[in-house]
Tab-separated table of C-alpha atoms and ligand atoms in Angstrom:
chain	number	residue	atom	x	y	z
A	410	MET	CA	-28.510	75.022	6.804
A	411	ASN	CA	-30.150	71.970	6.807
A	412	THR	CA	-33.761	71.960	7.605
A	413	ALA	CA	-34.762	69.432	10.492
A	414	ALA	CA	-37.240	67.864	7.663
A	415	LEU	CA	-34.112	67.172	5.525
A	416	ASP	CA	-32.036	65.552	8.492
A	417	THR	CA	-35.448	63.262	9.365
A	418	PHE	CA	-35.186	62.410	5.662
A	419	ARG	CA	-31.479	61.466	5.326
A	420	ALA	CA	-32.105	59.684	8.535
A	421	GLU	CA	-34.438	57.671	7.380
A	422	LEU	CA	-32.924	56.490	4.265
A	423	GLU	CA	-29.687	55.628	6.341
A	424	ARG	CA	-32.012	53.187	8.558
A	425	LEU	CA	-33.651	51.744	5.486
A	426	ARG	CA	-29.775	51.217	4.036
A	427	VAL	CA	-28.704	49.507	7.144
A	428	GLU	CA	-31.889	47.235	7.123
A	429	ALA	CA	-31.644	46.364	3.564
A	430	GLU	CA	-28.040	45.434	3.944
A	431	ALA	CA	-29.001	43.268	6.738
A	432	ALA	CA	-31.935	41.451	5.377
A	433	LEU	CA	-29.881	40.977	1.984
A	434	GLY	CA	-26.822	39.624	3.708
A	435	THR	CA	-28.324	37.063	5.425
A	436	ALA	CA	-31.141	35.772	2.804
A	437	SER	CA	-30.107	32.416	2.065
A	438	ASP	CA	-31.886	31.540	-0.666
A	439	ALA	CA	-33.568	33.031	-3.859
A	440	ASN	CA	-36.980	33.312	-2.175
A	441	ALA	CA	-35.519	35.137	0.785
A	442	VAL	CA	-33.829	37.652	-1.818
A	443	GLU	CA	-36.861	38.238	-3.769
A	444	ALA	CA	-39.040	38.926	-0.439
A	445	ALA	CA	-36.312	41.494	0.723
A	446	ARG	CA	-36.428	43.033	-2.995
A	447	VAL	CA	-40.055	43.382	-2.683
A	448	GLU	CA	-39.612	44.866	1.004
A	449	PHE	CA	-36.987	47.446	-0.214
A	450	LEU	CA	-37.412	48.401	-3.777
A	451	GLY	CA	-40.893	46.868	-4.595
A	452	ALA	CA	-42.147	49.491	-7.532
A	453	ARG	CA	-45.779	49.984	-5.518
A	454	SER	CA	-45.347	49.424	-1.674
A	455	GLY	CA	-41.619	49.158	-1.228
A	456	ARG	CA	-40.085	51.060	1.751
A	457	LEU	CA	-37.866	53.221	-0.598
A	458	LYS	CA	-41.303	54.086	-2.794
A	459	SER	CA	-42.625	55.294	0.334
A	460	LEU	CA	-39.838	57.601	1.308
A	461	GLN	CA	-39.845	59.093	-2.256
A	462	LYS	CA	-43.207	60.159	-1.038
A	463	MET	CA	-41.931	62.077	1.480
A	464	LEU	CA	-39.761	64.213	-0.882
A	465	GLY	CA	-42.672	66.482	-1.639
A	466	ALA	CA	-42.796	67.583	1.981
A	467	ILE	CA	-39.279	68.837	2.069
A	468	PRO	CA	-38.880	72.374	1.632
A	469	ALA	CA	-38.109	73.368	-1.893
A	470	GLY	CA	-34.251	74.799	-1.110
A	471	ASP	CA	-33.487	71.290	0.166
A	472	LYS	CA	-35.178	69.313	-2.374
A	473	PRO	CA	-32.028	68.852	-4.654
A	474	ALA	CA	-30.025	67.706	-1.763
A	475	ALA	CA	-32.753	65.307	-0.706
A	476	GLY	CA	-33.023	63.769	-4.282
A	477	ARG	CA	-29.378	63.093	-4.288
A	478	HIS	CA	-29.348	61.240	-0.916
A	479	PHE	CA	-32.524	59.468	-2.056
A	480	ASN	CA	-30.859	58.431	-5.430
A	481	GLU	CA	-27.271	57.417	-3.317
A	482	ALA	CA	-29.538	55.232	-1.055
A	483	LYS	CA	-31.363	53.939	-3.950
A	484	GLU	CA	-28.302	52.635	-5.789
A	485	ALA	CA	-26.785	51.146	-2.717
A	486	VAL	CA	-29.701	49.015	-2.004
A	487	GLY	CA	-29.328	48.119	-5.779
A	488	VAL	CA	-25.616	46.862	-5.601
A	489	LEU	CA	-26.782	45.087	-2.514
A	490	LEU	CA	-29.419	43.111	-3.976
A	491	ALA	CA	-27.336	42.397	-7.062
A	492	ALA	CA	-24.979	40.742	-4.655
A	493	ALA	CA	-27.201	38.710	-2.909
A	494	GLN	CA	-28.842	37.409	-5.994
A	495	ALA	CA	-25.350	36.356	-7.175
A	496	ARG	CA	-24.529	34.757	-3.854
A	497	VAL	CA	-27.668	32.392	-3.854
A	498	GLU	CA	-27.196	31.473	-7.464
A	499	ARG	CA	-23.615	30.540	-6.878
A	500	VAL	CA	-24.880	28.641	-4.005
A	501	ALA	CA	-27.619	26.909	-6.002
A	502	ALA	CA	-25.068	25.859	-8.945
A	503	HIS	CA	-22.957	23.864	-6.147
A	504	VAL	CA	-26.060	21.726	-4.951
A	505	VAL	CA	-26.435	19.175	-7.354
A	506	PRO	CA	-29.487	17.384	-7.457
A	507	ILE	CA	-29.190	13.453	-7.324
A	508	ASP	CA	-30.633	11.558	-10.051
A	509	VAL	CA	-30.714	8.081	-8.286
A	510	THR	CA	-31.067	7.040	-12.166
A	511	LEU	CA	-27.783	7.786	-13.614
A	512	PRO	CA	-25.159	5.209	-13.572
A	513	GLY	CA	-22.733	4.782	-11.002
A	514	GLU	CA	-19.306	6.436	-11.408
A	515	PRO	CA	-16.584	3.754	-11.726
A	516	VAL	CA	-14.562	3.258	-8.601
A	517	PRO	CA	-10.971	2.403	-9.438
A	518	ARG	CA	-10.007	-0.873	-8.344
A	519	GLY	CA	-6.522	-1.935	-7.440
A	520	HIS	CA	-5.199	-5.438	-7.277
A	521	LEU	CA	-2.544	-7.483	-5.089
A	522	HIS	CA	1.062	-6.567	-5.980
A	523	PRO	CA	2.860	-9.134	-8.017
A	524	ILE	CA	5.325	-10.443	-5.213
A	525	THR	CA	1.946	-11.162	-3.252
A	526	GLN	CA	0.349	-12.776	-6.128
A	527	THR	CA	3.371	-14.825	-6.656
A	528	ILE	CA	3.503	-15.921	-3.203
A	529	ARG	CA	-0.129	-16.968	-3.005
A	530	ARG	CA	0.422	-19.086	-6.088
A	531	VAL	CA	3.415	-20.741	-4.636
A	532	GLN	CA	1.260	-21.708	-1.456
A	533	GLU	CA	-1.524	-22.613	-3.230
A	534	ILE	CA	0.674	-25.233	-5.535
A	535	MET	CA	2.479	-26.356	-2.727
A	536	ALA	CA	-0.476	-26.959	-0.592
A	537	ARG	CA	-1.894	-29.348	-3.328
A	538	LEU	CA	1.389	-31.409	-2.743
A	539	GLY	CA	0.458	-31.536	1.280
A	540	PHE	CA	2.922	-28.814	2.206
A	541	GLU	CA	1.207	-26.482	4.931
A	542	SER	CA	1.973	-22.810	4.871
A	543	VAL	CA	3.870	-21.299	7.944
A	544	ASP	CA	5.370	-18.189	9.125
A	545	GLY	CA	8.159	-16.959	11.228
A	546	PRO	CA	9.528	-13.493	12.501
A	547	GLU	CA	11.476	-11.449	10.693
A	548	ILE	CA	13.461	-10.304	13.598
A	549	GLU	CA	15.547	-13.386	14.640
A	550	ASP	CA	17.966	-14.713	17.170
A	551	PRO	CA	21.691	-15.975	16.123
A	552	TRP	CA	20.273	-19.376	17.313
A	553	HIS	CA	17.482	-19.640	14.691
A	554	ASN	CA	19.299	-17.795	11.689
A	555	PHE	CA	22.699	-19.480	12.260
A	556	GLU	CA	23.525	-21.822	15.172
A	557	ALA	CA	20.625	-24.374	14.664
A	558	LEU	CA	21.501	-24.307	11.128
A	559	ALA	CA	24.955	-25.047	11.597
A	560	ILE	CA	26.420	-22.130	10.903
A	561	PRO	CA	28.972	-21.351	13.598
A	562	PRO	CA	30.433	-18.043	14.784
A	563	GLU	CA	33.291	-17.622	12.799
A	564	HIS	CA	31.482	-18.628	9.657
A	565	PRO	CA	31.528	-15.311	7.259
A	566	ALA	CA	27.917	-15.705	6.847
A	567	ARG	CA	27.376	-13.935	10.153
A	568	ASP	CA	29.907	-11.194	9.434
A	569	PRO	CA	28.265	-7.901	10.790
A	570	LEU	CA	28.724	-6.504	7.246
A	571	ASP	CA	26.522	-8.997	5.640
A	572	ASN	CA	23.600	-8.761	7.960
A	573	PHE	CA	21.520	-5.963	9.815
A	574	TYR	CA	21.957	-6.791	13.386
A	575	LEU	CA	19.839	-4.826	15.756
A	576	ALA	CA	21.486	-2.587	18.491
A	577	VAL	CA	21.033	-4.425	21.839
A	578	ALA	CA	22.034	-3.901	25.290
A	579	ARG	CA	25.699	-5.092	26.187
A	580	GLY	CA	25.777	-8.720	27.243
A	581	THR	CA	22.677	-9.766	25.596
A	582	ASP	CA	22.256	-12.143	22.228
A	583	PRO	CA	22.206	-9.459	19.073
A	584	LEU	CA	19.050	-9.714	17.264
A	585	LEU	CA	19.026	-9.499	13.600
A	586	LEU	CA	16.653	-9.133	10.437
A	587	ARG	CA	16.524	-12.780	9.182
A	588	SER	CA	18.872	-13.363	6.383
A	589	GLN	CA	17.008	-16.238	4.998
A	590	THR	CA	14.076	-18.184	5.769
A	591	SER	CA	15.516	-21.270	6.556
A	592	THR	CA	14.972	-19.796	10.187
A	593	VAL	CA	11.643	-21.150	10.086
A	594	GLN	CA	12.766	-24.816	9.660
A	595	ILE	CA	14.272	-24.667	12.800
A	596	ARG	CA	11.046	-23.046	14.363
A	597	VAL	CA	8.726	-25.579	13.318
A	598	MET	CA	10.726	-28.497	13.948
A	599	GLU	CA	11.216	-27.297	17.484
A	600	THR	CA	7.928	-27.386	18.200
A	601	ARG	CA	6.330	-30.395	15.880
A	602	ARG	CA	7.301	-34.036	15.461
A	603	PRO	CA	7.698	-35.323	11.878
A	604	PRO	CA	5.855	-36.404	9.653
A	605	LEU	CA	6.454	-32.532	8.285
A	606	ARG	CA	5.608	-30.802	5.002
A	607	ILE	CA	5.974	-27.103	5.229
A	608	VAL	CA	6.515	-24.070	3.187
A	609	SER	CA	7.259	-20.508	4.476
A	610	LEU	CA	6.925	-17.645	2.347
A	611	GLY	CA	8.561	-14.253	3.567
A	612	ARG	CA	11.004	-11.248	3.751
A	613	VAL	CA	14.685	-11.661	4.278
A	614	TYR	CA	17.340	-8.921	4.624
A	615	ARG	CA	20.977	-8.488	3.706
A	616	PRO	CA	23.018	-5.454	3.050
A	617	ASP	CA	23.473	-5.670	-0.594
A	618	THR	CA	23.676	-2.577	-2.696
A	619	ALA	CA	20.322	-2.460	-5.205
A	620	ASP	CA	20.692	-3.551	-8.633
A	621	ALA	CA	19.118	-5.367	-11.203
A	622	THR	CA	19.112	-8.532	-9.467
A	623	HIS	CA	19.802	-7.465	-5.767
A	624	TYR	CA	17.663	-5.596	-2.995
A	625	PRO	CA	18.468	-5.371	0.558
A	626	MET	CA	15.237	-6.639	0.879
A	627	PHE	CA	13.733	-9.540	-0.696
A	628	HIS	CA	11.290	-12.654	-0.789
A	629	GLN	CA	12.194	-16.420	-0.162
A	630	VAL	CA	10.079	-19.784	-0.345
A	631	GLU	CA	11.287	-22.027	2.035
A	632	GLY	CA	10.624	-25.709	1.798
A	633	LEU	CA	10.810	-28.570	4.423
A	634	LEU	CA	9.743	-32.150	4.212
A	635	VAL	CA	10.744	-34.532	6.915
A	636	GLU	CA	9.881	-38.212	6.688
A	637	ARG	CA	11.208	-41.386	6.990
A	638	GLY	CA	12.692	-42.894	3.743
A	639	THR	CA	13.352	-39.065	2.037
A	640	THR	CA	15.579	-38.781	-0.690
A	641	MET	CA	17.033	-36.410	-3.047
A	642	ALA	CA	14.422	-38.016	-5.902
A	643	HIS	CA	11.686	-36.930	-3.847
A	644	LEU	CA	13.091	-33.498	-3.634
A	645	LYS	CA	13.642	-33.397	-7.066
A	646	SER	CA	10.129	-34.725	-8.074
A	647	VAL	CA	8.837	-31.774	-5.664
A	648	LEU	CA	10.659	-29.098	-7.420
A	649	ARG	CA	9.850	-30.342	-10.966
A	650	LEU	CA	6.240	-30.702	-10.170
A	651	PHE	CA	6.296	-27.029	-8.327
A	652	ALA	CA	7.944	-25.539	-11.551
A	653	SER	CA	5.926	-26.943	-14.078
A	654	SER	CA	2.794	-26.168	-12.459
A	655	PHE	CA	4.048	-22.534	-11.510
A	656	LEU	CA	5.266	-21.430	-14.857
A	657	GLY	CA	3.534	-24.049	-17.081
A	658	GLY	CA	4.737	-26.498	-19.408
A	659	ASP	CA	7.235	-29.194	-18.963
A	660	VAL	CA	9.999	-27.681	-16.863
A	661	HIS	CA	13.097	-29.175	-16.294
A	662	VAL	CA	15.223	-29.257	-13.152
A	663	ARG	CA	18.793	-29.479	-12.738
A	664	PHE	CA	20.755	-29.679	-9.584
A	665	ARG	CA	24.790	-28.902	-9.313
A	666	PRO	CA	26.815	-29.807	-6.159
A	667	SER	CA	26.918	-27.100	-3.817
A	668	PHE	CA	27.782	-26.510	-0.049
A	669	PHE	CA	25.192	-25.156	2.615
A	670	PRO	CA	25.881	-25.955	6.088
A	671	PHE	CA	22.354	-27.236	7.038
A	672	THR	CA	22.190	-29.737	4.322
A	673	GLU	CA	24.231	-32.487	2.958
A	674	PRO	CA	24.518	-33.375	0.105
A	675	SER	CA	23.854	-29.867	-0.891
A	676	VAL	CA	22.730	-28.548	-4.256
A	677	GLU	CA	22.174	-25.355	-6.442
A	678	VAL	CA	18.762	-25.727	-8.113
A	679	ASP	CA	18.429	-24.308	-11.850
A	680	MET	CA	15.544	-24.382	-13.810
A	681	GLU	CA	14.912	-24.640	-17.555
A	682	TRP	CA	11.870	-22.933	-18.999
A	683	GLY	CA	11.553	-21.382	-22.629
A	684	GLY	CA	15.335	-22.572	-23.838
A	685	ARG	CA	17.023	-20.836	-20.883
A	686	TRP	CA	18.539	-21.916	-17.634
A	687	VAL	CA	17.949	-19.925	-14.715
A	688	GLU	CA	19.418	-20.483	-11.243
A	689	MET	CA	16.427	-20.331	-8.399
A	690	GLY	CA	17.910	-21.412	-5.441
A	691	GLY	CA	19.569	-23.955	-3.069
A	692	ALA	CA	18.533	-27.190	-1.617
A	693	GLY	CA	19.612	-30.657	-0.018
A	694	MET	CA	18.992	-33.085	2.377
A	695	VAL	CA	18.786	-32.230	6.019
A	696	ASP	CA	22.135	-32.157	7.447
A	697	PRO	CA	21.783	-35.089	10.463
A	698	ALA	CA	23.319	-32.392	12.941
A	699	VAL	CA	20.092	-30.263	12.246
A	700	LEU	CA	17.973	-32.821	12.921
A	701	SER	CA	19.698	-33.857	16.038
A	702	ALA	CA	19.890	-30.102	17.046
A	703	VAL	CA	16.080	-30.042	17.225
A	704	GLY	CA	15.848	-33.183	19.184
A	705	TYR	CA	15.164	-35.454	15.919
A	706	ASP	CA	16.808	-39.082	15.581
A	707	PRO	CA	18.553	-38.664	12.150
A	708	ALA	CA	18.639	-42.506	11.891
A	709	GLU	CA	15.004	-42.799	12.407
A	710	VAL	CA	13.769	-39.835	9.907
A	711	SER	CA	15.264	-37.993	6.763
A	712	GLY	CA	14.294	-34.680	5.077
A	713	PHE	CA	15.055	-32.402	2.338
A	714	ALA	CA	14.931	-28.739	2.307
A	715	PHE	CA	14.978	-26.102	-0.320
A	716	GLY	CA	14.962	-22.328	-0.448
A	717	LEU	CA	14.024	-20.350	-3.785
A	718	GLY	CA	14.198	-16.734	-4.630
A	719	VAL	CA	10.371	-15.322	-4.853
A	720	GLU	CA	11.410	-12.121	-7.058
A	721	ARG	CA	13.483	-14.631	-9.168
A	722	ILE	CA	10.655	-16.928	-10.039
A	723	ALA	CA	8.375	-13.750	-10.301
A	724	ALA	CA	10.598	-12.433	-12.635
A	725	ARG	CA	10.873	-15.407	-14.688
A	726	ARG	CA	7.442	-15.960	-15.255
A	727	TYR	CA	6.350	-12.344	-15.919
A	728	GLY	CA	9.295	-11.291	-17.941
A	729	VAL	CA	10.588	-8.551	-15.611
A	730	SER	CA	14.317	-7.811	-15.952
A	731	ASP	CA	15.247	-5.436	-13.088
A	732	ILE	CA	13.557	-6.446	-9.674
A	733	ARG	CA	13.840	-2.945	-8.398
A	734	ASP	CA	10.619	-2.332	-10.738
A	735	PHE	CA	8.598	-4.162	-8.135
A	736	TYR	CA	9.631	-1.856	-5.359
A	737	ARG	CA	9.226	1.560	-6.840
A	738	ASN	CA	5.567	1.715	-6.460
A	739	ASP	CA	4.944	2.931	-10.109
A	740	VAL	CA	1.420	2.028	-11.094
A	741	ARG	CA	2.148	2.401	-14.643
A	742	PHE	CA	4.528	-0.850	-13.836
A	743	LEU	CA	2.345	-2.753	-11.279
A	744	ARG	CA	-0.819	-2.414	-13.399
A	745	GLN	CA	0.557	-4.611	-15.907
A	746	PHE	CA	0.155	-7.683	-13.415
B	693	LIG	N1	18.956	-20.404	3.088
B	693	LIG	C1	19.642	-20.591	1.813
B	693	LIG	C2	20.052	-19.057	1.346
B	693	LIG	O1	19.492	-18.186	1.988
B	693	LIG	C3	19.210	-21.240	0.262
B	693	LIG	C4	18.802	-22.476	0.977
B	693	LIG	C5	19.828	-22.961	0.424
B	693	LIG	C6	17.673	-23.208	1.679
B	693	LIG	C7	19.313	-24.968	0.904
B	693	LIG	C8	17.516	-24.216	2.190
B	693	LIG	C9	18.390	-25.221	1.396
B	693	LIG	O2	16.813	-24.803	2.538
B	693	LIG	O3	18.181	-26.478	1.567
B	693	LIG	O4	20.987	-18.774	0.643
């Protein structure tokens, strides 16, 4: 049978344990843990020490049991203390003091994509030749993408399989992702009067299978000059000045007879650089029908236009053999530019 004294003693031990658990569990730093240690386990006036003194008043028969309970409680509080100490140490280790004299950590800097760099460089060179840079929409209507450029409805370039037409309500004109930047020629001529010198660089879309030289989305540079007395000699001079500035050195430009519905005569433009001829795009004198379509008088002004592939000139300049690399978003490739 337990004596009342033993029961009281056990109850006191249990109360102490519960309070120690609360104090140590909420101690938020080393000082608070140390204060709790002194309160409960302090060698001279700790609360366990006081309880230990009560042992003497326990009847002899209950002493062994009382001693066992005392030791259990002391051990339990010791375990709580160790856990609390470990916890505040862990927290302290994470709070790194700030040394404002240390050098900063380098922040990796990105840079412009090679296609964007190319576009800006072309704009810069053409600006020096007096060409203003303008933008046009990537979603176009058939008038700007075809009709005004003298590409009639039955022309194969308008085939649904060769264009990204957008689904539209029955009875309305089908819009499409523009297949060329020549659209911008029309948009500018519709709103301005000659003299005009503009370039427009941007994305165009065609349902081509991606390979080393094709991609369903790519970029073009469109150039347009409309002034009194413009000739093909002006066209060739501008292209040659552009090519020499862009690629560096004395670049030769070659015209081969060709056909585009919106130019007459039309040519393919080749550029020679490093001993190799590369086809860069098309050009020609703006067809009188196009000038008339936008309300200009072909008897009064003439103009030239050209369209070059941005990926092509970028690939040529940077020595890239597969244009798909421009779109893979692989920083190991992009970092080189
Ligand atoms: N728009 C033509 C194409 O995408 C390229 C072109 C040819 C543009 C002749 C022109 C031009 O301005 O005069 O194939």
